[in-house]
Amino acid sequence: MISNQILQNVIEGIKAISRVDICIMDTEAKPVAATVGKTEEYEASVLAFVGSPAESQSLQNTHYFKVFDDRQLEYILVVKGDSDDVYMVGKMAAFQIQSLIVAYKERYDKDNFIKNLLLDNLLLVDIYNRAKKLHIDVESRRVVFIVETSIEKDNMALETVRTMFTGSKSKDFITAVDEKNIIIVKELRSNDTYEDLEKIGKVVLDMLNTEAMSKARVSYGTIITELKDVSRSYKEAKMALDVGRIFYTERNIIAYSNLGIGRLIYQLPMPLCKMFIREIFDGQMPSDFDEETIVTINKFFENNLNVSETSRQLYIHRNTLVYRLDKIQKMTNLDLRTFEDAITFKMALMVVKYMDYMEKTDF
Amino acid sequence: MLKKAALLAALVLSMTTLFGCGPSSIEEVEGTVFECTQFSALCPEGWSNYPVTELNDDTTLSMNYLRFYKAEPEEGDNASTLLYSNAYINIGHYSPESEVFISKDIYKDVEDVELEVAGKKWKGYTGVLAGIKKAEMWADGTGEWQVSICLSDVDGDIEIDDMELQAILASLKKK
C-alpha cells in the first residue's frame, strides 16, 4: 500500500535532520528502505526481534523498533547508534511511519471503494455503510469526468490531475479503472452548472498541456445527487468519450448532455446502419466522392444550407455552387437545399462515420 | 398462397431465433456454480462471473459477493465495458441483522415487486434511472440476502421473473 519510495524519502529526510542512519526491514528481514548501503548484518537480529514480544530493543550499538499496521507487525525499524538521542529519533521515525501507514490505508480504501462504486459493484447496504466509515457524504452533488490521455499509463498526467483535485479540503476522488483513462469524481457546489463543468474541463486540458505535456480529451456525465449513481455518471462520461471520438473529433471536451444526434446513431445496430446506407447511397459511399464534393457538402452544412454564404466562403460563384449541388442531387437523389434531404444526407454521413469507426475497432 | 405461407413460416422462425425461446422453468436452466467464502450460486449458460474484490483489498476476492453478467466473456471485456450494456446481478450475503437500505426516491416508474423462489420470499422494487431499469431486492424480510439487478440489456431488457434470474436466486446456497 505505502510505497517503498515514500518510506525511503521519509528516512532520508529524518537522516538529513538528525544525521542518524535508519533502515526499514520487513518481517522476513528483507530491506525495504535504508540510508546505509549494507543491511545484511542486521538480518539475524531482526529475525530474532520479530519473534520476541518486545516492541523495541537495543542490541550491539543499534536500536530496533516494531511498526504495526492494525496490530499486525509490518516493519522493523533499525536505527544505528545507542545513545538516548538516537533512541528518541528511532521512536519518532517509528511513529511517523505508523501514521503514514494509517493515512495511506484510508486513501487506498477510498480508492478501492470508488472503483467499485464506478463499476456498480456494490449493493446499497455496502455503499451506505462504507461511505459512513470513510466519511464520504452520500447526498452531495457530483459528476464524473474522464480524462483520456494520448499515452497509456501516463503517470505524469495522473499526478498532474491528482495535484489539481486533491487538496487538503478536497472531497474529489481521482482513480483509474483501466490503463487509458483517469477518472475524476468531482464534488460540486450547490450552484455549479454545466457551464462550470465545461470550465473545469478546460482547466484540466490546459494543465495537462502545460504541466504534463500531454494531449488529452475530457468528457463528463450528468450531475448526480446520490453517491450510488456515480456509476451512471461514469457510464455517461464513457459514452461521451466514445461518441466524441467518432462524430466530434474537433472537440476535446465532450459533455454527455450535449451529444445530440451522435448519441442516437451510436446506439444503432450495425445491420440497420448498413441497410440505411445502401438505401441512401445505392452502393456508392460518401468516401467515393471527390474531395471537392466533400468540401462543398461540409461547408454547405456548416452554413446552415445558405447558398450565398457558402459560395462566399468557398470563393466560388453562386452558380458554381448550384451546379455542384445539382451534381450531388444527380448522384444521390437528394437535394441538399431542402431541409428534409439535407438532414437525411447529414445523418447518412454520420452513420458512415460510425460504421467506419466500428470496422476499425473490430467490433 | 404457398409463397405467403413460406414467408410467414420464415418470419415466425426468425422471430423465434431473434427473441429466443428461453427456458420455461428454473429446472431447465443449466450453468456453472460459482462460490465465494460464504455462499455459492448458479451462473446460467450465457452469463459470466465477474470477480468482485474485497472493499479494502483489491487483491482478495470478496467473501460475501458474487456478480454475474448476461454476456459470454470476450477478450477485452471488463466490468467497465459491460456496465449497463448487459443485464447483471450483484448478490450479497450478510448477517441476518443487516440493514436493508431503500432508495426508491431516485428512480422513476417505481414498482414494488414480490417473488417467491425456492422457498425464499423476495421483496423489493424496480425503477428506471436515466433509461436504465434496475431492481433492488432482499429475501425473507431480513438483510441476509440482498441483490441488485440491472434489468437493461443490449439484447432487450429482462424481466424480474426471468427464468435465468430466478434460477440464480433459487441456487443461492449458504456454506
Tab-separated table of C-alpha atoms in Angstrom, chain B:
chain	number	residue	atom	x	y	z
B	1	MET	CA	-50.610	-18.537	-51.390
B	2	LEU	CA	-47.816	-21.074	-50.882
B	3	LYS	CA	-45.257	-18.274	-51.117
B	4	LYS	CA	-47.148	-16.296	-48.454
B	5	ALA	CA	-47.192	-19.291	-46.119
B	6	ALA	CA	-43.499	-19.877	-46.615
B	7	LEU	CA	-42.813	-16.211	-45.884
B	8	LEU	CA	-44.919	-16.371	-42.741
B	9	ALA	CA	-43.109	-19.513	-41.600
B	10	ALA	CA	-39.748	-17.836	-42.208
B	11	LEU	CA	-40.915	-14.784	-40.239
B	12	VAL	CA	-42.054	-16.908	-37.311
B	13	LEU	CA	-38.767	-18.809	-37.417
B	14	SER	CA	-36.692	-15.646	-37.476
B	15	MET	CA	-38.796	-14.126	-34.654
B	16	THR	CA	-38.156	-17.246	-32.575
B	17	THR	CA	-34.450	-17.002	-33.288
B	18	LEU	CA	-34.393	-13.279	-32.554
B	19	PHE	CA	-36.317	-13.292	-29.330
B	20	GLY	CA	-35.202	-16.720	-28.273
B	21	CYS	CA	-37.259	-19.404	-26.644
B	22	GLY	CA	-35.577	-19.370	-23.234
B	23	PRO	CA	-36.143	-21.926	-20.502
B	24	SER	CA	-39.722	-22.237	-19.321
B	25	SER	CA	-38.798	-23.400	-15.815
B	26	ILE	CA	-35.962	-22.964	-13.322
B	27	GLU	CA	-35.045	-26.641	-13.635
B	28	GLU	CA	-34.292	-26.212	-17.336
B	29	VAL	CA	-31.630	-23.594	-16.642
B	30	GLU	CA	-28.141	-25.012	-16.853
B	31	GLY	CA	-24.889	-23.385	-15.913
B	32	THR	CA	-21.852	-23.380	-13.650
B	33	VAL	CA	-21.837	-22.967	-9.901
B	34	PHE	CA	-19.529	-20.234	-8.597
B	35	GLU	CA	-18.732	-19.678	-4.968
B	36	CYS	CA	-17.283	-17.157	-2.596
B	37	THR	CA	-16.354	-17.858	1.007
B	38	GLN	CA	-19.898	-17.521	2.337
B	39	PHE	CA	-22.150	-18.935	-0.400
B	40	SER	CA	-22.456	-20.385	-3.888
B	41	ALA	CA	-24.739	-19.532	-6.811
B	42	LEU	CA	-25.520	-20.817	-10.275
B	43	CYS	CA	-24.247	-18.759	-13.193
B	44	PRO	CA	-26.525	-19.749	-16.116
B	45	GLU	CA	-25.191	-20.566	-19.561
B	46	GLY	CA	-24.757	-17.321	-21.476
B	47	TRP	CA	-23.932	-15.452	-18.271
B	48	SER	CA	-20.432	-14.795	-16.907
B	49	ASN	CA	-18.967	-14.491	-13.476
B	50	TYR	CA	-17.069	-11.249	-12.814
B	51	PRO	CA	-14.861	-11.471	-9.758
B	52	VAL	CA	-15.515	-8.828	-7.131
B	53	THR	CA	-12.716	-7.988	-4.722
B	54	GLU	CA	-12.849	-7.029	-1.066
B	55	LEU	CA	-13.534	-3.352	-0.451
B	56	ASN	CA	-10.307	-2.792	1.436
B	57	ASP	CA	-8.091	-5.090	-0.599
B	58	ASP	CA	-8.319	-5.391	-4.362
B	59	THR	CA	-6.120	-8.490	-4.420
B	60	THR	CA	-8.510	-10.640	-2.357
B	61	LEU	CA	-11.794	-11.926	-3.741
B	62	SER	CA	-14.840	-10.838	-1.827
B	63	MET	CA	-16.060	-13.271	0.802
B	64	ASN	CA	-19.739	-12.339	0.546
B	65	TYR	CA	-20.264	-11.087	-3.013
B	66	LEU	CA	-20.872	-12.608	-6.417
B	67	ARG	CA	-21.609	-10.756	-9.650
B	68	PHE	CA	-22.904	-12.327	-12.857
B	69	TYR	CA	-23.274	-10.622	-16.261
B	70	LYS	CA	-25.622	-11.729	-19.021
B	71	ALA	CA	-22.872	-11.976	-21.618
B	72	GLU	CA	-20.395	-14.508	-22.889
B	73	PRO	CA	-16.891	-13.498	-21.852
B	74	GLU	CA	-14.948	-11.846	-24.648
B	75	GLU	CA	-11.388	-10.633	-24.810
B	76	GLY	CA	-11.114	-7.033	-23.696
B	77	ASP	CA	-14.383	-7.150	-21.769
B	78	ASN	CA	-14.387	-5.959	-18.216
B	79	ALA	CA	-16.901	-4.671	-15.739
B	80	SER	CA	-16.351	-1.217	-17.196
B	81	THR	CA	-17.119	-2.087	-20.830
B	82	LEU	CA	-20.182	-4.123	-19.884
B	83	LEU	CA	-21.563	-1.616	-17.405
B	84	TYR	CA	-25.290	-1.050	-18.063
B	85	SER	CA	-24.964	-2.623	-21.538
B	86	ASN	CA	-25.727	-6.099	-20.315
B	87	ALA	CA	-28.031	-7.256	-17.573
B	88	TYR	CA	-26.251	-8.187	-14.371
B	89	ILE	CA	-26.907	-9.220	-10.825
B	90	ASN	CA	-24.934	-8.396	-7.687
B	91	ILE	CA	-25.569	-10.845	-4.874
B	92	GLY	CA	-24.510	-10.071	-1.329
B	93	HIS	CA	-24.732	-12.212	1.782
B	94	TYR	CA	-24.699	-10.559	5.225
B	95	SER	CA	-25.665	-11.313	8.787
B	96	PRO	CA	-29.467	-11.574	9.201
B	97	GLU	CA	-29.388	-8.414	11.365
B	98	SER	CA	-28.010	-6.355	8.478
B	99	GLU	CA	-29.938	-3.294	7.448
B	100	VAL	CA	-31.835	-3.034	4.166
B	101	PHE	CA	-31.442	0.388	2.550
B	102	ILE	CA	-34.280	1.602	0.369
B	103	SER	CA	-33.610	4.294	-2.196
B	104	LYS	CA	-36.827	4.433	-4.211
B	105	ASP	CA	-36.902	8.227	-4.439
B	106	ILE	CA	-34.235	8.498	-7.106
B	107	TYR	CA	-35.986	6.141	-9.534
B	108	LYS	CA	-38.855	6.795	-11.910
B	109	ASP	CA	-41.690	4.345	-12.544
B	110	VAL	CA	-41.059	2.584	-9.235
B	111	GLU	CA	-42.951	-0.664	-8.794
B	112	ASP	CA	-42.904	-2.877	-5.737
B	113	VAL	CA	-42.116	-6.483	-6.526
B	114	GLU	CA	-42.599	-9.717	-4.669
B	115	LEU	CA	-41.268	-13.030	-5.787
B	116	GLU	CA	-41.240	-16.461	-4.216
B	117	VAL	CA	-38.359	-18.589	-5.421
B	118	ALA	CA	-37.292	-21.921	-3.943
B	119	GLY	CA	-38.860	-21.203	-0.574
B	120	LYS	CA	-37.431	-17.700	-0.249
B	121	LYS	CA	-39.758	-14.694	-0.347
B	122	TRP	CA	-38.060	-11.840	-2.190
B	123	LYS	CA	-39.354	-8.306	-1.747
B	124	GLY	CA	-38.150	-5.095	-3.301
B	125	TYR	CA	-38.774	-2.663	-6.100
B	126	THR	CA	-37.899	-1.958	-9.710
B	127	GLY	CA	-37.331	1.512	-11.114
B	128	VAL	CA	-35.883	3.398	-14.042
B	129	LEU	CA	-32.980	5.773	-13.727
B	130	ALA	CA	-31.763	7.621	-16.834
B	131	GLY	CA	-33.195	4.912	-19.055
B	132	ILE	CA	-31.637	2.076	-17.072
B	133	LYS	CA	-34.025	-0.352	-15.404
B	134	LYS	CA	-32.827	-1.651	-12.085
B	135	ALA	CA	-34.158	-3.732	-9.221
B	136	GLU	CA	-33.226	-3.939	-5.561
B	137	MET	CA	-34.462	-6.965	-3.607
B	138	TRP	CA	-33.959	-8.692	-0.293
B	139	ALA	CA	-35.107	-12.104	0.942
B	140	ASP	CA	-37.424	-13.160	3.779
B	141	GLY	CA	-37.732	-9.665	5.258
B	142	THR	CA	-34.146	-9.547	6.536
B	143	GLY	CA	-30.911	-8.135	5.176
B	144	GLU	CA	-29.223	-11.530	4.994
B	145	TRP	CA	-29.599	-11.930	1.234
B	146	GLN	CA	-29.632	-8.777	-0.865
B	147	VAL	CA	-29.457	-8.416	-4.628
B	148	SER	CA	-29.158	-5.511	-7.014
B	149	ILE	CA	-30.095	-6.231	-10.622
B	150	CYS	CA	-29.614	-4.274	-13.829
B	151	LEU	CA	-32.541	-5.351	-15.997
B	152	SER	CA	-31.476	-3.350	-19.050
B	153	ASP	CA	-29.702	-5.401	-21.667
B	154	VAL	CA	-28.415	-4.651	-25.125
B	155	ASP	CA	-30.445	-7.602	-26.486
B	156	GLY	CA	-33.649	-6.423	-24.826
B	157	ASP	CA	-34.481	-5.809	-21.195
B	158	ILE	CA	-35.073	-8.800	-18.981
B	159	GLU	CA	-37.995	-9.093	-16.609
B	160	ILE	CA	-37.758	-9.636	-12.894
B	161	ASP	CA	-39.434	-13.036	-13.322
B	162	ASP	CA	-36.923	-14.090	-15.999
B	163	MET	CA	-36.249	-17.820	-15.567
B	164	GLU	CA	-32.467	-17.468	-15.619
B	165	LEU	CA	-32.652	-14.741	-12.999
B	166	GLN	CA	-34.959	-16.883	-10.887
B	167	ALA	CA	-32.625	-19.861	-11.301
B	168	ILE	CA	-29.789	-17.744	-9.884
B	169	LEU	CA	-31.922	-16.745	-6.892
B	170	ALA	CA	-33.071	-20.327	-6.379
B	171	SER	CA	-29.496	-21.608	-6.406
B	172	LEU	CA	-28.195	-19.418	-3.548
B	173	LYS	CA	-26.701	-21.760	-1.003
B	174	LYS	CA	-25.112	-20.658	2.262
B	175	LYS	CA	-21.936	-22.564	3.179
